[in-house]
Tab-separated table of C-alpha atoms in Angstrom:
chain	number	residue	atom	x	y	z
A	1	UNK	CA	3.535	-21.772	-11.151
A	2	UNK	CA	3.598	-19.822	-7.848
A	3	UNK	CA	3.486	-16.649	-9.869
A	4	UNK	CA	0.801	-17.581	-11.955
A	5	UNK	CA	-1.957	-18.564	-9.373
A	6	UNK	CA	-0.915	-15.631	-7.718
A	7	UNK	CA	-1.310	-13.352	-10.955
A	8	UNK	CA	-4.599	-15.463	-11.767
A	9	UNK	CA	-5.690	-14.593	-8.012
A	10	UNK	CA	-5.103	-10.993	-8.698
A	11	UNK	CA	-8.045	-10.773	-11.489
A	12	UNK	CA	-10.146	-12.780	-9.528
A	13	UNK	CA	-9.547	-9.859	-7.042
A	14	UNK	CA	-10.108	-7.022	-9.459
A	15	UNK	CA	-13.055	-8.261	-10.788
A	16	UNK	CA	-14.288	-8.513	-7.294
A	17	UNK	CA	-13.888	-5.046	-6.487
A	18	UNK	CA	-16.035	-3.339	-9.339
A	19	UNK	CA	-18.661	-1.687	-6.423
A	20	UNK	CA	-15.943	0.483	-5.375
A	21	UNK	CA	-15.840	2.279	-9.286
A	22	UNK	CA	-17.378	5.595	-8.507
A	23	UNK	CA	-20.517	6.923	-9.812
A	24	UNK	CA	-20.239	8.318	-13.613
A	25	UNK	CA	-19.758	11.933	-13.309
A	26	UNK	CA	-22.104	14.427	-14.987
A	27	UNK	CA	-21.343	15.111	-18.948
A	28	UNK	CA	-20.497	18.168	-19.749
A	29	UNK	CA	-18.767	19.613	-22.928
A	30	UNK	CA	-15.903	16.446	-24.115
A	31	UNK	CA	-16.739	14.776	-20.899
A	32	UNK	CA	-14.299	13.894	-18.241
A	33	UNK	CA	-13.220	11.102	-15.786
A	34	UNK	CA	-13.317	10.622	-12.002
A	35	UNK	CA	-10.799	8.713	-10.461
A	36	UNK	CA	-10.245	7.763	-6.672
A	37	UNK	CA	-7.843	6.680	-4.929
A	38	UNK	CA	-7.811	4.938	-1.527
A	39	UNK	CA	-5.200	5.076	0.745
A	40	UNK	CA	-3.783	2.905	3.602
A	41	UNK	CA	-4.926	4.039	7.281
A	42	UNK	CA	-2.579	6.523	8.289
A	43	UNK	CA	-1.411	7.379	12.097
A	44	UNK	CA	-0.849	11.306	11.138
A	45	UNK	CA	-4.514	11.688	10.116
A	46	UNK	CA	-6.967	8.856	11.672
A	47	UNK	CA	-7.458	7.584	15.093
A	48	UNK	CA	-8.209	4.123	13.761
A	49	UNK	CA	-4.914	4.348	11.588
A	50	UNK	CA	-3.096	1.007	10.775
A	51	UNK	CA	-0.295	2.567	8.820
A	52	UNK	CA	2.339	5.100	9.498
A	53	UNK	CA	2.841	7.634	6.375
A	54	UNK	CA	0.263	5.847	3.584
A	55	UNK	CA	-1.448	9.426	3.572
A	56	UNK	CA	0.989	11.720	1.276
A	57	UNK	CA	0.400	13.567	-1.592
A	58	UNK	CA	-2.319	12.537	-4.517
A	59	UNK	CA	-0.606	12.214	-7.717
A	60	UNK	CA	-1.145	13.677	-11.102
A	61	UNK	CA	-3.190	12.250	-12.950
A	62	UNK	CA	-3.367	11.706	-16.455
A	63	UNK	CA	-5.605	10.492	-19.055
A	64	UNK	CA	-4.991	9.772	-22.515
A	65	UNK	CA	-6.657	8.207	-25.641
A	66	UNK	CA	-6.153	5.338	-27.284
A	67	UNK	CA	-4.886	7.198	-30.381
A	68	UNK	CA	-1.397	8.226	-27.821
A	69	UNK	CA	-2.067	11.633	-27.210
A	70	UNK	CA	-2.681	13.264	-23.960
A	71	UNK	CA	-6.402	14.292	-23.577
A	72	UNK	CA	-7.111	15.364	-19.633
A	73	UNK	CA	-4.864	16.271	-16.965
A	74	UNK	CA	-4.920	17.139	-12.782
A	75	UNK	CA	-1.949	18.216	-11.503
A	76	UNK	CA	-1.523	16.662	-8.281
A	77	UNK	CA	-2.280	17.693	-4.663
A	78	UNK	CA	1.126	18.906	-2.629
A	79	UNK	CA	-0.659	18.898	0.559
A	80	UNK	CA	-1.185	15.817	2.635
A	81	UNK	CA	-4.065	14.117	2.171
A	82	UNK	CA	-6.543	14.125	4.857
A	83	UNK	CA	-9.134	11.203	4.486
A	84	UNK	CA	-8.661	7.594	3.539
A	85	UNK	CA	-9.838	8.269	0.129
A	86	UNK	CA	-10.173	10.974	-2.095
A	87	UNK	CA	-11.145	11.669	-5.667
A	88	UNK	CA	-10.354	14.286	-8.553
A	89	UNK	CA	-12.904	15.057	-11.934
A	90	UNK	CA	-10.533	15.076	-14.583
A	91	UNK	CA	-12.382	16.990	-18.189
A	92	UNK	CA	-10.968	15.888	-20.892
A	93	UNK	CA	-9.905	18.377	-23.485
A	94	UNK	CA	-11.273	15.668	-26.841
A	95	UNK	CA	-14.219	13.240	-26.813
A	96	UNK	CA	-12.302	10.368	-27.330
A	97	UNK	CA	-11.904	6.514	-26.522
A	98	UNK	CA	-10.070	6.665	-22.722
A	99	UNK	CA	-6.647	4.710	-23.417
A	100	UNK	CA	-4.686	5.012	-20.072
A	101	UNK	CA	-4.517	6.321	-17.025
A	102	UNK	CA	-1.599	7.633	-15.763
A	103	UNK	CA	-0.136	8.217	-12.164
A	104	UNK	CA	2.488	10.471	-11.589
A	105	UNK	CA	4.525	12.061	-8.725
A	106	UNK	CA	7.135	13.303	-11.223
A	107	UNK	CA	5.257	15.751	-14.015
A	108	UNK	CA	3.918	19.299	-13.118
A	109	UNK	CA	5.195	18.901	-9.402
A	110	UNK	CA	7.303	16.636	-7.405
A	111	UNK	CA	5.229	15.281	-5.120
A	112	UNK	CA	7.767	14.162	-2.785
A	113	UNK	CA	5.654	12.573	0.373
A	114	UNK	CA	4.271	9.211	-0.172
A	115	UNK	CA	1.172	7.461	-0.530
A	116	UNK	CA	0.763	3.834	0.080
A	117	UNK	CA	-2.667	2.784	-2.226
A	118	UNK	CA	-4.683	0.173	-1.438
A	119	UNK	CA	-7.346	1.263	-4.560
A	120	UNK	CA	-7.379	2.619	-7.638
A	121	UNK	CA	-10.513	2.976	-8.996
A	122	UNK	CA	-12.131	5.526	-12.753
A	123	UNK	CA	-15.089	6.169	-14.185
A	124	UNK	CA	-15.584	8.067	-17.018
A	125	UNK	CA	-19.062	10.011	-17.878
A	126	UNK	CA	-21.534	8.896	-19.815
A	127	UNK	CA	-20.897	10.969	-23.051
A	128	UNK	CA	-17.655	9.172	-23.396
A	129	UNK	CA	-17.297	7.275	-26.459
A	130	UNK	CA	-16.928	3.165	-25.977
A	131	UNK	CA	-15.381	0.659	-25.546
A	132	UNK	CA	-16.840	0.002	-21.950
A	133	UNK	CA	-14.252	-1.946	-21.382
A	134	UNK	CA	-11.757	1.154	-20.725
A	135	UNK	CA	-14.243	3.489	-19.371
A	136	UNK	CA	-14.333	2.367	-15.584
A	137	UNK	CA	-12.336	-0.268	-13.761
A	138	UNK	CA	-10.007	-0.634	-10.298
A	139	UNK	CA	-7.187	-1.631	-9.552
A	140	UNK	CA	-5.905	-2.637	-6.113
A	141	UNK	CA	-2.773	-1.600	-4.576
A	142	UNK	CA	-1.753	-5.598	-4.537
A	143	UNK	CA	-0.621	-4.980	-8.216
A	144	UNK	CA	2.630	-3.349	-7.108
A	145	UNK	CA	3.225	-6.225	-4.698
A	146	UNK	CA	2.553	-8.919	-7.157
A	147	UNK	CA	4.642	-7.140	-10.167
A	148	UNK	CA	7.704	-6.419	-7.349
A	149	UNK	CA	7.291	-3.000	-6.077
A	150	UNK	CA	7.418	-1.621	-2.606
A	151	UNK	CA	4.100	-2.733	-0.506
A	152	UNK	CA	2.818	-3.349	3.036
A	153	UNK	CA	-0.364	-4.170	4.603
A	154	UNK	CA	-3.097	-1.440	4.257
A	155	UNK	CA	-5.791	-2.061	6.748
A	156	UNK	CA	-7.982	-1.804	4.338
A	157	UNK	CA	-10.372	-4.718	3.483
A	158	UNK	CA	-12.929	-5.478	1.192
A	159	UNK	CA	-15.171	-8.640	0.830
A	160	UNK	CA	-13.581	-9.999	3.892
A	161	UNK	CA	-10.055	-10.167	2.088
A	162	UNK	CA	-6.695	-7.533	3.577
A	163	UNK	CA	-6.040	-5.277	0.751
A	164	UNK	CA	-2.017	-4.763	0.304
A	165	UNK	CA	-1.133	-1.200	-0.237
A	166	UNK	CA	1.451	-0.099	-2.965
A	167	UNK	CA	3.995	2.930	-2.653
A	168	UNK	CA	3.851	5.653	-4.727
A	169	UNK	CA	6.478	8.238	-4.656
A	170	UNK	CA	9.028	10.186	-6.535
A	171	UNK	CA	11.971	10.255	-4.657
A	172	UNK	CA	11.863	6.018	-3.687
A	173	UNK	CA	11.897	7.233	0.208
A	174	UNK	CA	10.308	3.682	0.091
A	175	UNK	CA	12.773	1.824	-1.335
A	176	UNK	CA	11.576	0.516	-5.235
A	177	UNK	CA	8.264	2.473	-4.847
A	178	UNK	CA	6.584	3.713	-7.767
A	179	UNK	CA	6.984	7.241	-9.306
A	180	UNK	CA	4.585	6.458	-11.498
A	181	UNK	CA	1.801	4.101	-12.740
A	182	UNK	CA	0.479	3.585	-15.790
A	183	UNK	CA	-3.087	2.335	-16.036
A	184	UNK	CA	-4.268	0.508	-19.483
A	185	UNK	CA	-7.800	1.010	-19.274
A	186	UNK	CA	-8.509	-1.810	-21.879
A	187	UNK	CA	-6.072	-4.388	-20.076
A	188	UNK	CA	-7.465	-3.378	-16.500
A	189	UNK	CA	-11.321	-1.712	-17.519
A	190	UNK	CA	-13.833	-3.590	-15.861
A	191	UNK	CA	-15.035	-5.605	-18.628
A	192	UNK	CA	-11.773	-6.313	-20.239
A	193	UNK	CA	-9.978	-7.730	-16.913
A	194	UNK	CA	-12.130	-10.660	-16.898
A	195	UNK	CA	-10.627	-11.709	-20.453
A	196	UNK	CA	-6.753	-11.362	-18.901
A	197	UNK	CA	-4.541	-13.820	-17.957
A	198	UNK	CA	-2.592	-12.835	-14.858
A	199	UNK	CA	0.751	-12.871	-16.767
A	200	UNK	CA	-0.853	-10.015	-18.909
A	201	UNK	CA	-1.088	-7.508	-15.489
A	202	UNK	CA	2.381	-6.920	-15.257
A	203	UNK	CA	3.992	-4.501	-18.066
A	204	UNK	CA	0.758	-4.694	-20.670
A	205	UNK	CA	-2.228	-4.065	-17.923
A	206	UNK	CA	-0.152	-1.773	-15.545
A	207	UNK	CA	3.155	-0.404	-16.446
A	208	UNK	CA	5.717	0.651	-13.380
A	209	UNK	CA	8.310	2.733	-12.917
A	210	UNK	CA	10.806	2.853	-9.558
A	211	UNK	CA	14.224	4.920	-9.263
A	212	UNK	CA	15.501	1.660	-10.185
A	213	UNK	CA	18.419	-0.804	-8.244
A	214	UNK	CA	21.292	2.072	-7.390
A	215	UNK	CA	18.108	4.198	-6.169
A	216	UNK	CA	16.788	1.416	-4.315
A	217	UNK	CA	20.046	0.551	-2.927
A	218	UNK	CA	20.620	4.271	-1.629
A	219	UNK	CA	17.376	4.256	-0.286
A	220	UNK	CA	18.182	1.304	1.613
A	221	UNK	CA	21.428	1.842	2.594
A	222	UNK	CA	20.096	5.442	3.990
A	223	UNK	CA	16.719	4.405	5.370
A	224	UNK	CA	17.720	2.220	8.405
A	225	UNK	CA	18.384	4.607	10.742
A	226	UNK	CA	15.188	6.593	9.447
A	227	UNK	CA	13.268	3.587	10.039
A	228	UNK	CA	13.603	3.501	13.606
A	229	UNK	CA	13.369	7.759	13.561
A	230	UNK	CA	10.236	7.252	11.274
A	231	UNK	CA	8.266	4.314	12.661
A	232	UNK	CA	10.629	3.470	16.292
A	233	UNK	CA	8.156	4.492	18.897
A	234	UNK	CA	4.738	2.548	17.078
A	235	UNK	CA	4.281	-1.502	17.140
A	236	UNK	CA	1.961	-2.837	14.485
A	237	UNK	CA	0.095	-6.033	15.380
A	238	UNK	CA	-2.031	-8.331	13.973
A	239	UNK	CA	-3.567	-11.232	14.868
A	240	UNK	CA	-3.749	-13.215	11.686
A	241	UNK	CA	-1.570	-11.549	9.236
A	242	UNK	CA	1.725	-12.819	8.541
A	243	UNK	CA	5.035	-11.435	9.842
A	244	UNK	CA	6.665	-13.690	7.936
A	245	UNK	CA	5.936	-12.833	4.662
A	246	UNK	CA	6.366	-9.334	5.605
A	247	UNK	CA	9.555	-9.887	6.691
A	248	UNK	CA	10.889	-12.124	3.834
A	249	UNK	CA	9.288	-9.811	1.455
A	250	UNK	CA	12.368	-7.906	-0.328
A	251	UNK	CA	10.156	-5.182	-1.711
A	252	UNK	CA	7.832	-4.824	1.819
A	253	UNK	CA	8.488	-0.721	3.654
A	254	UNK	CA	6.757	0.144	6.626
A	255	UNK	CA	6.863	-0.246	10.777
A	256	UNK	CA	7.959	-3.453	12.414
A	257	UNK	CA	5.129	-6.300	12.549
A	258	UNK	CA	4.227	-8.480	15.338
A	259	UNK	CA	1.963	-11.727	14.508
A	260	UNK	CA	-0.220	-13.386	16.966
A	261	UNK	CA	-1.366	-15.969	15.437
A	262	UNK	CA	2.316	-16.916	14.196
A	263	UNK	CA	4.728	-15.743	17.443
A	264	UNK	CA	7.183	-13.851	14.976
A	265	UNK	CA	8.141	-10.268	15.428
A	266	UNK	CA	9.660	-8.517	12.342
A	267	UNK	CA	12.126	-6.035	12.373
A	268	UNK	CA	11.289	-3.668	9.357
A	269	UNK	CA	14.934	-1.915	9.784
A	270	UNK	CA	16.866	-4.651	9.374
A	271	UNK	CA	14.476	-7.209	7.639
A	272	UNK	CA	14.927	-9.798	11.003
A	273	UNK	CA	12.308	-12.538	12.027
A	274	UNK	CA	12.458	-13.046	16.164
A	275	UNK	CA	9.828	-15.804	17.280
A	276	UNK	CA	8.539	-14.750	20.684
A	277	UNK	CA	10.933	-15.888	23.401
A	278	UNK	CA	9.269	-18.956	25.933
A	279	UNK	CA	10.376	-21.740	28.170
A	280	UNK	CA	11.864	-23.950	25.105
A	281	UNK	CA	13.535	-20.772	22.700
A	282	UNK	CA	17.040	-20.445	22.882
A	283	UNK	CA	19.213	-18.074	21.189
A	284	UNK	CA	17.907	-14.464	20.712
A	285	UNK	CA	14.083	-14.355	20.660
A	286	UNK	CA	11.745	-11.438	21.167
A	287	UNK	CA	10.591	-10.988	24.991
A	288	UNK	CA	6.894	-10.077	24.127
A	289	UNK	CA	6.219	-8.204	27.515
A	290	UNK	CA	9.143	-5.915	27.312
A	291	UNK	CA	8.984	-5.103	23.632
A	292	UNK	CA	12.743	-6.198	23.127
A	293	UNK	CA	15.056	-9.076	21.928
A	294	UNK	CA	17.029	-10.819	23.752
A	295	UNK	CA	19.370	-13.894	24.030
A	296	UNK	CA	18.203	-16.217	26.455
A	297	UNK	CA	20.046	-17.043	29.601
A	298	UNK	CA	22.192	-13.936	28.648
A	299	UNK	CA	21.238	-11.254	29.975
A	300	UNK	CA	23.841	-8.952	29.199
A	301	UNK	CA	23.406	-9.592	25.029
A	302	UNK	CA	19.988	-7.535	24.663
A	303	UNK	CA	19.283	-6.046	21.554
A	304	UNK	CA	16.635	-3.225	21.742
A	305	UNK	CA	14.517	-3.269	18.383
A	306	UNK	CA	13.108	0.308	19.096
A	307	UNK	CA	13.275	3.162	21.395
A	308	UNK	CA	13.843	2.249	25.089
A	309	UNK	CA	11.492	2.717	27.523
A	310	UNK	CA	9.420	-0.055	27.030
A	311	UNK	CA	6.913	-1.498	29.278
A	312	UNK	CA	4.690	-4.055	27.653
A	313	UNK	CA	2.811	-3.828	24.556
A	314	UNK	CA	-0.143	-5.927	25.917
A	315	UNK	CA	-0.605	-9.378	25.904
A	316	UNK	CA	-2.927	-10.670	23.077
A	317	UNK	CA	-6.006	-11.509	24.863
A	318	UNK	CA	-6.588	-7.416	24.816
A	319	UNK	CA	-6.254	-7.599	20.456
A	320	UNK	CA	-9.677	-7.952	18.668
A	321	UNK	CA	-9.096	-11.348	16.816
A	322	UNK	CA	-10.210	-9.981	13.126
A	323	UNK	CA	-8.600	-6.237	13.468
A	324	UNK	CA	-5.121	-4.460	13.582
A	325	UNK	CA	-3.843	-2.675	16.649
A	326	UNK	CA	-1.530	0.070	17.267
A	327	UNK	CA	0.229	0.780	20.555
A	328	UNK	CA	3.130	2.766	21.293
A	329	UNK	CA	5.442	1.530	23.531
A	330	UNK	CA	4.093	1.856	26.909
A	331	UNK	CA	1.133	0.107	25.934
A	332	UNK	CA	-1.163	2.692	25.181
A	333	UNK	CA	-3.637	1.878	22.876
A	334	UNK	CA	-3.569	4.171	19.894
A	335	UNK	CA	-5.636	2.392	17.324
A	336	UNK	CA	-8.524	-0.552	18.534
A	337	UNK	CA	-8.613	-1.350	14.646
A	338	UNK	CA	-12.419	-0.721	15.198
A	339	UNK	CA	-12.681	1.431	11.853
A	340	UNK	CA	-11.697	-1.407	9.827
């Protein structure tokens, strides 16, 4: 039942989204589709990032008809990409009905560094033959969360709700990331969601593809140390998102997560919830001020979660209530969540 009002939350989501469907590109010759993608706030490229990594490379893109047969193509971008959105014209090579999208990090190239999606949004040009239905729609990045794929947080909101970002990637640095996803405009267009039920989103309105359980296992089994390499010297806080479920999450990838609003700190390397040491915790807790755990009344059993040389990351007072923060760890500010 869980699953269900969570599926049947997800088209209530979509539908809520249409404004973000970019304009209807010009028609010319068999006509052709724009599609855009929106990525989580990344730390290498924005000052008011919320996410390390989420900028990688665009995918391939795909489109084909509903007849099965390939009828437009891009073929990816294999250098980073620089803004929190960005969007392709794709002509198609047949007027035809628009059948499904496809994302892909595994065709023409292997487009190796990852993007974490919070948006996926089409719109074909006006020359291209109906249904409506399939020729424009979006599709959030909370899709590959809800159907089991790797996720996090994206900083991205819209309508006042916190979009989820989904991993794309071909070689599942991520751990069960997608190398591909496969778009059916019908299922997912932005006429035809409204007539889904949220069982029919997983498999019939987006198909997904991951390396799989031995991948994901490698990927885990390999990642912890790069973890703490990748994401060791950054903090992510928030004051009303949930560590918890981030941390309880199998399928969640990203930096360690401190909540406000709950007192939990997870530890993305190892998957650990630490509630914020006070007068009353006992057992190993995590000492806010000093960016550490520790076991209380025992000094000598610290466990540092991430690179020594912690000072304090702030107290919460200096966090905007609605917006994420950044700080490494002497408690420089890196991102006020301002751009949110």
């Amino acid at each position: 039942m869980v699953f269900i009002y969570k599926m049947a939350e997800a088209v209530a989501l979509i539908t809520s989204l249409v404004g973000l469907i970019p304009s209807s590109p010009s028609h010319k010759d068999q006509g052709r589709v724009t599609v855009r993608i929106w990525n989580g706030r990344d730390g290498r490229n924005h000052p008011d990032s919320t996410l390390e990594g989420a900028s990688g490379h665009f995918p391939e893109i795909q489109i084909w008809d509903t007849a099965g047969k390939k009828n437009g193509e891009y073929a990816g971008y294999d250098s980073l990409i620089s803004n929190t959105q960005y969007s392709v014209d794709v002509p198609l090579t047949r007027n035809s009905q628009i059948g499904n999208i496809w994302l892909l990090t595994r065709g023409r190239r292997y487009l190796s560094d990852a993007i974490c999606f919070a948006t996926v949004a089409w719109q074909a040009s006006d020359n291209v033959p109906p249904p409506d239905s399939s020729n424009s729609g979006v599709v959030p990045g909370d899709i590959l969360y809800l159907c089991g794929y790797a996720w996090n947080y994206s900083g991205q909101s819209r309508n006042g709700r916190s979009l989820r970002c989904g991993w794309l990637d071909a070689d599942n640095t991520a751990a069960n990331s997608a190398y591909f996803v496969n778009i059916n405009g019908g299922v997912m267009g932005n006429d035809g969601i409204v007539h889904q039920e949220g069982k029919n989103l997983c498999g019939l309105g987006v198909g997904v593809a991951s390396g799989g359980s031995h991948a994901r296992k490698r990927a885990l089994d390999g990642h912890r140390d790069e973890h703490k390499k990748s994401f060791g010297n950054r903090a992510r806080v928030h004051s009303t998102l949930s560590a918890i479920d981030l941390c309880d999450s199998p399928t969640s990838w990203g930096s360690s997560f401190y909540s406000i609003k709950e007192g939990v700190f997870c530890d993305m390397s190892t998957k650990t919830k630490y509630k914020k040491c006070d007068g009353n915790t006992t057992g190993t807790c995590f000492a806010y001020e000093s960016n550490e755990a520790t076991r209380k009344r025992d000094a000598t059993s610290k466990i540092v979660l991430m690179n020594p040389g912690a000072v304090s990351i702030a107290t919460p007072q200096e966090f905007i209530a609605e917006y994420f923060t950044i700080m490494d760890l002497n408690g420089t500010v890196i991102d006020d969540g301002k751009g949110i």
